[in-house]
mmCIF file of C-alpha atoms and ligand atoms in Angstrom:
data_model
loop_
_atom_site.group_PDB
_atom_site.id
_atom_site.type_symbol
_atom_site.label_atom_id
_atom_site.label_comp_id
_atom_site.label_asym_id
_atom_site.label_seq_id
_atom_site.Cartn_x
_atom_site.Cartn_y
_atom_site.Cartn_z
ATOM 1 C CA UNK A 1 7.189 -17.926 59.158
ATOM 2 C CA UNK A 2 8.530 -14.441 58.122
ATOM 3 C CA UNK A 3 11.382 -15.215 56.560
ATOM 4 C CA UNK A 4 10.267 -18.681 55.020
ATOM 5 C CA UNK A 5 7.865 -16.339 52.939
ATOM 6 C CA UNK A 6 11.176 -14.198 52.083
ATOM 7 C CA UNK A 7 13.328 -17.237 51.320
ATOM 8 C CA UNK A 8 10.328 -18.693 49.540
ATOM 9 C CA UNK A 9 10.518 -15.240 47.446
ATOM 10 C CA UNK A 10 13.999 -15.160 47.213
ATOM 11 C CA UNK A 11 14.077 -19.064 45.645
ATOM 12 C CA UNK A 12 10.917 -17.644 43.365
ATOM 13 C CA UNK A 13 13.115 -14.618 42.614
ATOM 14 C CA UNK A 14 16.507 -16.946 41.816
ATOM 15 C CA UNK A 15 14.552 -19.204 39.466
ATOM 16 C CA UNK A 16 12.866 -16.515 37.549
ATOM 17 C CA UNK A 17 16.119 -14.803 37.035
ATOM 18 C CA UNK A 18 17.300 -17.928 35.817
ATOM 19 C CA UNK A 19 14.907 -18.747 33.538
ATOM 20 C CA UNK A 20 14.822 -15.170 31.496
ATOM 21 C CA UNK A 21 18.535 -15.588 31.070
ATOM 22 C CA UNK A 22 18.141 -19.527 29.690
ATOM 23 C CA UNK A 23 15.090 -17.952 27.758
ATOM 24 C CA UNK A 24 17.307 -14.848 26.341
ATOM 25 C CA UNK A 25 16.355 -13.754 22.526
ATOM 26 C CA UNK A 26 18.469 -14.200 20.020
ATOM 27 C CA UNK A 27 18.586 -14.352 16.207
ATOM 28 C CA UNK A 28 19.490 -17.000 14.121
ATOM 29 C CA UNK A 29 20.034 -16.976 10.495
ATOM 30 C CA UNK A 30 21.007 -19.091 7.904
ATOM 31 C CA UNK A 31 21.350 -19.371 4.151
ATOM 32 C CA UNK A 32 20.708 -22.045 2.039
ATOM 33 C CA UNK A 33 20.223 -23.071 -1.871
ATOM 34 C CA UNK A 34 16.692 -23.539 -2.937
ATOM 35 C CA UNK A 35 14.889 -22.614 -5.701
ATOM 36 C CA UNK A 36 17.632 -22.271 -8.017
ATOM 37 C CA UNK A 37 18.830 -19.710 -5.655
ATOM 38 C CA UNK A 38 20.131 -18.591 -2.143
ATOM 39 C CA UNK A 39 17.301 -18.351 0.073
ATOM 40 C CA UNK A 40 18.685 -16.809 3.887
ATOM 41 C CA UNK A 41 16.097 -17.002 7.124
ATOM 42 C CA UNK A 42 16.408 -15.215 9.266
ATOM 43 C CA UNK A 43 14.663 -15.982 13.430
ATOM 44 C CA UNK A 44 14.316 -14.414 16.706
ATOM 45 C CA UNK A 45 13.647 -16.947 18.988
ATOM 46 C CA UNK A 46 14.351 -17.891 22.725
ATOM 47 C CA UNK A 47 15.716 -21.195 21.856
ATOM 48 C CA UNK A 48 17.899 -22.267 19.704
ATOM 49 C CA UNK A 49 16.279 -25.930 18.937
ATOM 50 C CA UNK A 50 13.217 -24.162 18.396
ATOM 51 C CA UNK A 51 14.944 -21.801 15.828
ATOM 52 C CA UNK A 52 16.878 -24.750 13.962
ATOM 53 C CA UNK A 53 13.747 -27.369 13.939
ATOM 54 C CA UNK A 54 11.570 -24.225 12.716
ATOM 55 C CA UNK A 55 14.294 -22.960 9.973
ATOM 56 C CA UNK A 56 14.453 -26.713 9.190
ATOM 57 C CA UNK A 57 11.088 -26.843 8.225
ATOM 58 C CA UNK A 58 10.701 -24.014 6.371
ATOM 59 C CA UNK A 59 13.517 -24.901 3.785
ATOM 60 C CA UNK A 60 11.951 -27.994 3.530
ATOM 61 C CA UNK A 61 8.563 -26.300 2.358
ATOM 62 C CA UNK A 62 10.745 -24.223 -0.317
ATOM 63 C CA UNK A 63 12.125 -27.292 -1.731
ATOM 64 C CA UNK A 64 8.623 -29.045 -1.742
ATOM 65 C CA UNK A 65 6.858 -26.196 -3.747
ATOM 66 C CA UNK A 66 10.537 -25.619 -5.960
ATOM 67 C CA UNK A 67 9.485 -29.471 -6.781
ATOM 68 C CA UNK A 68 5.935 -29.134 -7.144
ATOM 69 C CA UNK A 69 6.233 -25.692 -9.487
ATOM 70 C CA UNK A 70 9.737 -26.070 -11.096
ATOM 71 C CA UNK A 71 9.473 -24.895 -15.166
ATOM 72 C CA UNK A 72 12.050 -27.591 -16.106
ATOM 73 C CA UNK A 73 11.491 -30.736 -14.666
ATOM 74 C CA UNK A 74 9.455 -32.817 -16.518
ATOM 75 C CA UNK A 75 7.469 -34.728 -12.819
ATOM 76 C CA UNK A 76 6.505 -31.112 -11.613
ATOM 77 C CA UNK A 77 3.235 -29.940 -11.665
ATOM 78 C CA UNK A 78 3.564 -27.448 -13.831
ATOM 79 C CA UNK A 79 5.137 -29.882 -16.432
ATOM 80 C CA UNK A 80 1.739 -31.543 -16.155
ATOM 81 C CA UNK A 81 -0.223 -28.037 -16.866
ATOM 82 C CA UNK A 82 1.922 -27.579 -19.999
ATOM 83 C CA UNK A 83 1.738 -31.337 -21.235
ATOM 84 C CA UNK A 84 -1.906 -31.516 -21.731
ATOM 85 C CA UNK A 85 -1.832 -27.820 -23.247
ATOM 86 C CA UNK A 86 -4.894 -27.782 -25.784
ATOM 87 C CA UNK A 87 -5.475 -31.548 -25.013
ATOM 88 C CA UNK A 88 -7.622 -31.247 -21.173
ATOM 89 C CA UNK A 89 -7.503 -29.935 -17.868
ATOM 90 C CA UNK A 90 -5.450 -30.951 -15.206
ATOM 91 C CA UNK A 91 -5.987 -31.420 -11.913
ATOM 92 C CA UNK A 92 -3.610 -29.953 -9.430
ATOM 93 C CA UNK A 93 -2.528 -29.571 -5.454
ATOM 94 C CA UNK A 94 -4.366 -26.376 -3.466
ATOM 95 C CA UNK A 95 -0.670 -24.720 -4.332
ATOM 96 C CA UNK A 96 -0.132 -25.044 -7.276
ATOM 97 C CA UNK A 97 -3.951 -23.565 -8.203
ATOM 98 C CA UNK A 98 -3.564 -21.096 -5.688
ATOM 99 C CA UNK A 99 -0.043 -19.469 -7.354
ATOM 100 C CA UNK A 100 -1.595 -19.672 -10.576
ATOM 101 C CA UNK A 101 -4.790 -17.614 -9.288
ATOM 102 C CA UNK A 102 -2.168 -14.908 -7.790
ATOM 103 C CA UNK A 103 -0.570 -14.525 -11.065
ATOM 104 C CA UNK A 104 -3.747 -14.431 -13.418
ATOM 105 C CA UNK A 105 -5.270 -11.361 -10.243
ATOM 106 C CA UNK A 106 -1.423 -9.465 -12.020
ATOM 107 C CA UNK A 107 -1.946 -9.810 -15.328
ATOM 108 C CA UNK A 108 -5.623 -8.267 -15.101
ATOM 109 C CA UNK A 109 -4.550 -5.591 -13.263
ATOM 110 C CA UNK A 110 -1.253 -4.869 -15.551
ATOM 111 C CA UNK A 111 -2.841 -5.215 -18.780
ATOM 112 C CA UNK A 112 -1.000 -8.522 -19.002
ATOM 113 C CA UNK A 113 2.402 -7.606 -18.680
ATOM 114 C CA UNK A 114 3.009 -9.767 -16.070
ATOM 115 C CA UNK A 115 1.714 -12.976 -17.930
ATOM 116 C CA UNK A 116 2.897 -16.496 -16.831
ATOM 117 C CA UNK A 117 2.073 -17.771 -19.930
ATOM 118 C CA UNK A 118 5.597 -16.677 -21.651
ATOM 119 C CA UNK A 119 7.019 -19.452 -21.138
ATOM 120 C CA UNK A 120 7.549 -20.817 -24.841
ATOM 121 C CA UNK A 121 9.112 -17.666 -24.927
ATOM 122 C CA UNK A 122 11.596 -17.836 -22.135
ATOM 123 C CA UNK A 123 12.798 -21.444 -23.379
ATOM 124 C CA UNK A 124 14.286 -19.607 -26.312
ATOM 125 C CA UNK A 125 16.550 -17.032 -24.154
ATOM 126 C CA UNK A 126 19.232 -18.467 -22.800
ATOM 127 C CA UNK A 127 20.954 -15.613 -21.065
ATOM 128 C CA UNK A 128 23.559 -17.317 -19.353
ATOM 129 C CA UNK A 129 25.404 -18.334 -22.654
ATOM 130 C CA UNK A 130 24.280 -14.912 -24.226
ATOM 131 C CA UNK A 131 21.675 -17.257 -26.922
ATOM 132 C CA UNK A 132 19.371 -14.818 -28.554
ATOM 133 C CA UNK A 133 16.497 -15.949 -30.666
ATOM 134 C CA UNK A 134 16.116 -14.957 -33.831
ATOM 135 C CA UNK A 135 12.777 -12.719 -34.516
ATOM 136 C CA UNK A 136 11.242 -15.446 -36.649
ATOM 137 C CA UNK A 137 11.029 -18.074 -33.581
ATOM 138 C CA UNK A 138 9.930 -15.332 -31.381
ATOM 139 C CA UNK A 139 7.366 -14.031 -33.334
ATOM 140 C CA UNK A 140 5.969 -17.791 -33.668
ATOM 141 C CA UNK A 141 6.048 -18.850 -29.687
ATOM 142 C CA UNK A 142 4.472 -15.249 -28.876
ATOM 143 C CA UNK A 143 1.270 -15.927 -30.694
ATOM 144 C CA UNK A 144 0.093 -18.605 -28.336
ATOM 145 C CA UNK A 145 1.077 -16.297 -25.223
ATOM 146 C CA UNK A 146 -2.132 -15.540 -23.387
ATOM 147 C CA UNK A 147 -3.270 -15.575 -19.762
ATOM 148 C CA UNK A 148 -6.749 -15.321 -20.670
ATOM 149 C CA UNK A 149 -6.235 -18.893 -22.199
ATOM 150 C CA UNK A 150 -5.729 -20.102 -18.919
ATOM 151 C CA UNK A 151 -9.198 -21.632 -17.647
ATOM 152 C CA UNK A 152 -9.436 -22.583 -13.956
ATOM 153 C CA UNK A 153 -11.742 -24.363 -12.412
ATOM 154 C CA UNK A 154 -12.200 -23.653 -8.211
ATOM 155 C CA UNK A 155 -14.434 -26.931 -7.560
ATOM 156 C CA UNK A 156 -12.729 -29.164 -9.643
ATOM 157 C CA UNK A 157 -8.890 -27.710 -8.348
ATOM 158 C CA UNK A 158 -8.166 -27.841 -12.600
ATOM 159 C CA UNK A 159 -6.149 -25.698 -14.621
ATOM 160 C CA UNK A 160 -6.368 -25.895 -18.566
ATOM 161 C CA UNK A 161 -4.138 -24.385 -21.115
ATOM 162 C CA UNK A 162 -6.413 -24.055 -23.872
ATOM 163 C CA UNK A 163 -3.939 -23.144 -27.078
ATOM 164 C CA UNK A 164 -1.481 -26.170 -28.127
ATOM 165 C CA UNK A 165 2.250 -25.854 -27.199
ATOM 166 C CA UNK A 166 1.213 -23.115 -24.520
ATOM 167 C CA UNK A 167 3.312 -23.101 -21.313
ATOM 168 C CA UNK A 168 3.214 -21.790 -17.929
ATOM 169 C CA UNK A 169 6.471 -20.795 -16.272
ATOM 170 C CA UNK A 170 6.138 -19.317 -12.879
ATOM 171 C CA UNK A 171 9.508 -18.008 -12.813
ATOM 172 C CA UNK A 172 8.069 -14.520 -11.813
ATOM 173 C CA UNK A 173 6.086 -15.110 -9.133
ATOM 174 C CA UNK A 174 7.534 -18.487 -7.530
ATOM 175 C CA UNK A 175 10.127 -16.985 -4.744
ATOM 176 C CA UNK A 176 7.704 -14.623 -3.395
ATOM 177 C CA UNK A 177 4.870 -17.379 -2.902
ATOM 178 C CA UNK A 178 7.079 -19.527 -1.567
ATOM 179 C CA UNK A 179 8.770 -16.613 0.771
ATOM 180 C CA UNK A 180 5.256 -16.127 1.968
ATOM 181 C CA UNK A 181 4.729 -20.165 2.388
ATOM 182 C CA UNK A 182 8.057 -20.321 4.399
ATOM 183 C CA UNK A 183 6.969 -17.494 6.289
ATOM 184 C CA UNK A 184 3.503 -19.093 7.476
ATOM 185 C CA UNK A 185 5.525 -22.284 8.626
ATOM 186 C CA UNK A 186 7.764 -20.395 10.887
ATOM 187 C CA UNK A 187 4.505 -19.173 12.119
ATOM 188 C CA UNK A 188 2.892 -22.502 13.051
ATOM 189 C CA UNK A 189 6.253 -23.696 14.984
ATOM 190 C CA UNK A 190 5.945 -20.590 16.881
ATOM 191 C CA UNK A 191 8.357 -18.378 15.501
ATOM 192 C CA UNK A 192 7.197 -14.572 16.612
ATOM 193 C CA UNK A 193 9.880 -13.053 13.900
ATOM 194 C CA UNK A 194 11.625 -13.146 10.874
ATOM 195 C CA UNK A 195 12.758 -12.763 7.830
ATOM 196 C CA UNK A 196 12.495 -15.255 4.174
ATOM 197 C CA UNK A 197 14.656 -13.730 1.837
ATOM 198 C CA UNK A 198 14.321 -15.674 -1.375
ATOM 199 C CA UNK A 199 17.380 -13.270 -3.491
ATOM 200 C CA UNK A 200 15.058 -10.414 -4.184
ATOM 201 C CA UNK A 201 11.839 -11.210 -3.146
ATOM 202 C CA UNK A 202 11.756 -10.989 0.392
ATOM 203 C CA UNK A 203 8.992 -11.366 3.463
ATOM 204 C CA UNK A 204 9.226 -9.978 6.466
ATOM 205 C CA UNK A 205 7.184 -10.687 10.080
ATOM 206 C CA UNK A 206 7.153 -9.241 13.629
ATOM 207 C CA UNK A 207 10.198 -7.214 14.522
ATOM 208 C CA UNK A 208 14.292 -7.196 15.141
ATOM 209 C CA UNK A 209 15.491 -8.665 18.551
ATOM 210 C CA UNK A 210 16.049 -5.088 19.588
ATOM 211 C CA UNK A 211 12.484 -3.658 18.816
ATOM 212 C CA UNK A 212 13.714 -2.295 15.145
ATOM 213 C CA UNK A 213 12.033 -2.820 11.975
ATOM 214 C CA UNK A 214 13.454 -4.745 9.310
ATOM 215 C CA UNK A 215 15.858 -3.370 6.825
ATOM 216 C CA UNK A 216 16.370 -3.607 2.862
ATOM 217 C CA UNK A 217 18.276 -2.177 0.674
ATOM 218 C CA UNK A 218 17.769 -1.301 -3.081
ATOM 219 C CA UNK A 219 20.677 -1.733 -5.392
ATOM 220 C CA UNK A 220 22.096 0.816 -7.595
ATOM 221 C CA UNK A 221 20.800 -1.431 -10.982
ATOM 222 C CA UNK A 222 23.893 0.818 -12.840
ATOM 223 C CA UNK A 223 26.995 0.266 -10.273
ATOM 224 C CA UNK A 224 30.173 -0.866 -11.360
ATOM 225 C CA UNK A 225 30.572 -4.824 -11.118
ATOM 226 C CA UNK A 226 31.687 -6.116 -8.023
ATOM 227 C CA UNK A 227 30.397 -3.063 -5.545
ATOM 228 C CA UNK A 228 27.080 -3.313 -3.818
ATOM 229 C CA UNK A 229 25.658 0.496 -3.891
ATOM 230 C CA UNK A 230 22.742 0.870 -1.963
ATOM 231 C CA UNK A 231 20.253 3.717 -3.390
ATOM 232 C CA UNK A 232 17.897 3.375 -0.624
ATOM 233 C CA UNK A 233 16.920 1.133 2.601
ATOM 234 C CA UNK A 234 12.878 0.420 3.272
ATOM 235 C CA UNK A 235 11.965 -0.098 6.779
ATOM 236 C CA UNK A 236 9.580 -3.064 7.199
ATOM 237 C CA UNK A 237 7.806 -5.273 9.729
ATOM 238 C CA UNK A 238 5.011 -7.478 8.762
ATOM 239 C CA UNK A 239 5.354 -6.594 4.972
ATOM 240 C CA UNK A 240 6.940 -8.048 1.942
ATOM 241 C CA UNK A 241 9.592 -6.818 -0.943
ATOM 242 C CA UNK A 242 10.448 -7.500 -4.362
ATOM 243 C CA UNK A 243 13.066 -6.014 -6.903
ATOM 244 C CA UNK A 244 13.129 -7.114 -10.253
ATOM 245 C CA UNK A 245 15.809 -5.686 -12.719
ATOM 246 C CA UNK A 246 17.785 -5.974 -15.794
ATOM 247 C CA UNK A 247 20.927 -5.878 -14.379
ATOM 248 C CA UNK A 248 21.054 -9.345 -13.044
ATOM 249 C CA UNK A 249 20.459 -12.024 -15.843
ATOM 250 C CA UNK A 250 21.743 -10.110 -18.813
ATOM 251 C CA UNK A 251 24.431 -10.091 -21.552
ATOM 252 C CA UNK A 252 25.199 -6.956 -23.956
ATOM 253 C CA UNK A 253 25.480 -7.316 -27.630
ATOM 254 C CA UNK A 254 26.100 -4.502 -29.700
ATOM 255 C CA UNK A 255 25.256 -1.795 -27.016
ATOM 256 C CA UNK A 256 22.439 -3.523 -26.110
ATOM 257 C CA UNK A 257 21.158 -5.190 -22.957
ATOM 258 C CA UNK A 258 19.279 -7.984 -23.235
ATOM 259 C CA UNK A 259 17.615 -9.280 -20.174
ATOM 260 C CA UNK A 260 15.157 -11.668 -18.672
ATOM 261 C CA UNK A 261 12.158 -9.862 -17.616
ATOM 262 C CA UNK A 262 9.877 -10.072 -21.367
ATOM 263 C CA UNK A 263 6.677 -8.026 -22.987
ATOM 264 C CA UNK A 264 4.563 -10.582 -23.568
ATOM 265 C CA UNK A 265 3.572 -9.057 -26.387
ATOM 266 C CA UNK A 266 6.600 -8.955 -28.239
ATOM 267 C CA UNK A 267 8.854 -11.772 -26.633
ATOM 268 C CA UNK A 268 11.650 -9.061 -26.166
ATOM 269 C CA UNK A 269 13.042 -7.648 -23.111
ATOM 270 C CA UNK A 270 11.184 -4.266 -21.537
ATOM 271 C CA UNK A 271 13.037 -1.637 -21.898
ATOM 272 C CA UNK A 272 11.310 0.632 -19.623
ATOM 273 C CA UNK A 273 12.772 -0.096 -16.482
ATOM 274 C CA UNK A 274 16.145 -0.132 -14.758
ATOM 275 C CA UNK A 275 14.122 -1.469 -11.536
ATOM 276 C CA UNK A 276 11.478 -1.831 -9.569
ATOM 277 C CA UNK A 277 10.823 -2.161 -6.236
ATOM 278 C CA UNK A 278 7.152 -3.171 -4.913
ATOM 279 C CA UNK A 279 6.444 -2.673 -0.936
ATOM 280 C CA UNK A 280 2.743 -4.898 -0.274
ATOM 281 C CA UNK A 281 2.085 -7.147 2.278
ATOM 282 C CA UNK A 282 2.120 -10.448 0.389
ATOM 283 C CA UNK A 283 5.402 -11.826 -1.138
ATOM 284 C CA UNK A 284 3.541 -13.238 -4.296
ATOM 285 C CA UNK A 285 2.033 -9.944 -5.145
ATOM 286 C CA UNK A 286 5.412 -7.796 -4.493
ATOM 287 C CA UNK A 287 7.281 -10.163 -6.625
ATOM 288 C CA UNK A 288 4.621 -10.590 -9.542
ATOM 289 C CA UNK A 289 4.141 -6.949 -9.387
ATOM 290 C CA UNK A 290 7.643 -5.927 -9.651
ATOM 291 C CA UNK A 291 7.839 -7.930 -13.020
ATOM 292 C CA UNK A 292 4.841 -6.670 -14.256
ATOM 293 C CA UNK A 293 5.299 -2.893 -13.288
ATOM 294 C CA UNK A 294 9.162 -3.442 -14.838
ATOM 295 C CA UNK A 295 7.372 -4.294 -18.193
ATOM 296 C CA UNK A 296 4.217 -1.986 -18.320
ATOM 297 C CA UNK A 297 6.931 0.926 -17.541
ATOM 298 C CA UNK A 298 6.857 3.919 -14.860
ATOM 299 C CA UNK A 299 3.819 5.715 -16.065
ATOM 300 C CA UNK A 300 1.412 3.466 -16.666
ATOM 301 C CA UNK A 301 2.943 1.382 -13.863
ATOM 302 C CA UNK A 302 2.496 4.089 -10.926
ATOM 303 C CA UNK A 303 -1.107 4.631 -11.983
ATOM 304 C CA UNK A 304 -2.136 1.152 -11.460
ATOM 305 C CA UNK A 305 -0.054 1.173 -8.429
ATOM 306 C CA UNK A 306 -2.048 3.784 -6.614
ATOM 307 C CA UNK A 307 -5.230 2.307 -7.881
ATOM 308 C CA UNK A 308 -4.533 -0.627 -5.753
ATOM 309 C CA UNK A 309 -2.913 0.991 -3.130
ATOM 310 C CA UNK A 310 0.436 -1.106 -3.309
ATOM 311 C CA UNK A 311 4.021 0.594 -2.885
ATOM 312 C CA UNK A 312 7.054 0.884 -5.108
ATOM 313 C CA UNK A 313 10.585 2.690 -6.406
ATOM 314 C CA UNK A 314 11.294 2.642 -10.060
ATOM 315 C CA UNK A 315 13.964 3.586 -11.494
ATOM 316 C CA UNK A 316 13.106 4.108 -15.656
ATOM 317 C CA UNK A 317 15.191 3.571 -18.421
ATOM 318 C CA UNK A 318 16.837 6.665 -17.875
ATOM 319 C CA UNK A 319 17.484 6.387 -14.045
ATOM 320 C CA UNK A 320 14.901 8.649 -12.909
ATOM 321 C CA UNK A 321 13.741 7.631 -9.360
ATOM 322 C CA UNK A 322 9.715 7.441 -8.635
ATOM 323 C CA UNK A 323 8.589 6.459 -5.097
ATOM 324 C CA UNK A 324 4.992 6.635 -4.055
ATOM 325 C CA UNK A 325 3.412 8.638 -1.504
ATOM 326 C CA UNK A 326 3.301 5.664 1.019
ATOM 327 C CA UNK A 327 7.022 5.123 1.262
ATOM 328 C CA UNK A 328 7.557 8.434 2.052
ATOM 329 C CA UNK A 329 7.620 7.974 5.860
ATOM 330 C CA UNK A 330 9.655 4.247 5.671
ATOM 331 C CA UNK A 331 12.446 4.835 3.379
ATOM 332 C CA UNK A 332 16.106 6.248 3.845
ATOM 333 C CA UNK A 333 17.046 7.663 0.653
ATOM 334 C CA UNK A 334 21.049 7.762 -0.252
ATOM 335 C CA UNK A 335 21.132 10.002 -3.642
ATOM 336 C CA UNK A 336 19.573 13.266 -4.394
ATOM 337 C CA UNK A 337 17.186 14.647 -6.783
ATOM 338 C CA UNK A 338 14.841 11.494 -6.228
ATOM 339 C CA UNK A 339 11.142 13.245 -6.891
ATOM 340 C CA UNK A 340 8.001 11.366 -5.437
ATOM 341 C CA UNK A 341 5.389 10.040 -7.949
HETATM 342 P P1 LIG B 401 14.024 -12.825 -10.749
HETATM 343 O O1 LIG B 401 13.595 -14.213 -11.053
HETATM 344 O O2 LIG B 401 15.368 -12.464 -11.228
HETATM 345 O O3 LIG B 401 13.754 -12.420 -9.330
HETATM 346 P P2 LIG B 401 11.562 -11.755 -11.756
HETATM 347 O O4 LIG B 401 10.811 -12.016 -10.498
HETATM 348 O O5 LIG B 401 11.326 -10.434 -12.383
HETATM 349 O O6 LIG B 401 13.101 -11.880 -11.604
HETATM 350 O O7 LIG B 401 11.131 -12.906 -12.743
HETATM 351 C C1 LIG B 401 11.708 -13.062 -13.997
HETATM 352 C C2 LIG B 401 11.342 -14.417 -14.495
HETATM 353 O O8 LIG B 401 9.922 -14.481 -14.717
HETATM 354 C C3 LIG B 401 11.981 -14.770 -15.830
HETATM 355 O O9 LIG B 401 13.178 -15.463 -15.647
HETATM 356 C C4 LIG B 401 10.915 -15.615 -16.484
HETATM 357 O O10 LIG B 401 10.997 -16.935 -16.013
HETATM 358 C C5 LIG B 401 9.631 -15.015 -15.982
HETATM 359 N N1 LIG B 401 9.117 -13.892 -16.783
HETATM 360 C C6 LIG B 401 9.777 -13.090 -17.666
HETATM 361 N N2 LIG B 401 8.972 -12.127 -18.156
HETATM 362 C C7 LIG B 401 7.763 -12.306 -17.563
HETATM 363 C C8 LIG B 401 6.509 -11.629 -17.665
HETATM 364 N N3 LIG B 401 6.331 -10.583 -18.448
HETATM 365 N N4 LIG B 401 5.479 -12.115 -16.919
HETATM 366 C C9 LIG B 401 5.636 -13.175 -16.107
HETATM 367 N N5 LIG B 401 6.776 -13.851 -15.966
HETATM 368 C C10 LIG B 401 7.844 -13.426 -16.678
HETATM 369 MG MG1 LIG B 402 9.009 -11.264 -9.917
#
């Protein structure tokens, strides 16, 4: 009876053995287009179909909302919004009214700088063939920029443009909701850990296979073309990341940069910023923030920053590096000189 009990162990013993190493951790990760970009996930998991079904889903939930919320297709919601601009509300999806309310919470607290509401504005630039506007037909499309013209309505799920030929264009916010979207569906198919990288806006959850946080690095926004200097790597689990710079969509014309992140309030590029970096715990708010704070500039930009408690490096206009208090114990810095806000 003895040694059934210790063969019955041993049997116990053999299958348990057996089953951690089937069940082994590993990550998975793979990149993808979506959202006129590459988008790379990233899972730990202890199976692989598991892994693939959840990573399956989630780019399927980045195409759905880059459908739903896409500027320039004319059967997207947001086409809908700007359609009946000045004409009556519209009635949208829980998404689509729940984006919008995440951008209109950054303009109010950035003085509108971050304003979704450029959008006339955008649809003159056309930095890829190095198009500038003439300062005629931006000073028309600027006067009907406005969030405050945006009325929601909770109840009803409507949004209303109030000002003819007013557009939304959630260009500036869209990656990071939709990193935090793709994040929540790995979630629900029982992903512990991960990583949505959406280019620059970027969501992190749980922890590395080995127990490590999750790294990022900020670009150098001034290195020569072709070379990927890294300035500094943030050290994250459970929190999201967004840079926003000029050095990415921009073409030079007599000395001067012209790039896609815009004052409202002239139609221009900011010229503040080099780039900026927001730490927070929601993608939509790191990458809204990182457009605003690149347009309301370093000073103004680190005092709402600390009013709200949210996390960021910005390099100004003249390369001097500001990181707030918070960062201090979660970032690696790689240059010298780099003073704390
Ligand atoms: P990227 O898309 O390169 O990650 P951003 O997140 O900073 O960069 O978003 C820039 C985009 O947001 C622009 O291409 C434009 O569509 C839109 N945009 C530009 N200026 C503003 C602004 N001041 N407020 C809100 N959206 C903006
Ligand atoms: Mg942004």
């Amino acid at each position: 009876m003895k040694n059934f009990k210790v063969l019955i162990f041993l049997i116990l013993w053999a299958v348990f053995l057996c089953a951690c190493s089937k069940h082994q951790e590993k990550t998975y990760k793979e990149s993808r287009e979506s959202l006129h970009t590459i988008v790379s996930i990233t899972v730990v998991s202890d199976s692989s179909d598991k892994a693939k079904s959840a990573i399956d889903k989630a780019y399927n939930e980045l195409d759905r909302l880059a459908k739903l919320l896409n500027f320039y297709a004319e059967d997207s919601e947001v086409s809908a919004i700007n359609r009946h601009a000045g004409d009556r509300p519209v009635k949208v999806s829980a998404e689509t009214f729940e984006i919008i309310e995440k951008a209109l919470y950054a303009s109010r607290n950035t003085e509108g700088a971050f304003d979704i509401t450029v959008g006339p504005v955008v649809k003159l630039w056309d930095f890829k063939n190095k198009v500038m506007p003439n300062t005629e037909q931006i000073r028309e499309k600027t006067k009907i920029i406005g969030y405050r013209h945006i009325v929601i309505d909770r109840p009803a799920s409507t949004v209303f443009l109030e000002k003819k030929g007013m557009q939304i264009d959630l260009g500036g916010i869209i990656k990071g909701y939709a990193a935090d979207k793709a994040v929540a569906v790995l979630k629900a198919n029982g992903i512990k850990s991960g990583i949505v990288a959406a280019a620059g806006d970027i969501k992190t959850f749980g922890k590395r296979q080995d127990g490590s946080l999750w790294s990022v690095g900020i670009k150098n926004p001034r290195q020569k073309s072709g070379a990927d200097e890294i300035i500094a790597v943030v050290n994250l689990s459970n929190q999201a990341i967004s840079t926003s710079g000029d050095y990415e969509r921009y073409f030079e014309k007599n000395g001067v940069r012209y790039h896609h992140i815009l004052d409202p309030q002239t139609g221009q590029p900011a010229y503040g910023c080099r780039s900026v970096t927001i730490v927070a715990k929601d993608a939509a708010v790191t990458d809204a923030f990182s457009t605003g704070i690149f347009v309301l500039g370093p000073k103004k930009g680190i005092d709402v920053l600390n009013r709200l408690g949210i996390d960021a490096v910005i390099i100004d206009k003249d390369g001097k590096v500001y990181i707030t208090d918070g960062l201090k114990n979660s970032i690696e810095l790689m240059i010298k000189d780099s003073p704390f806000a």
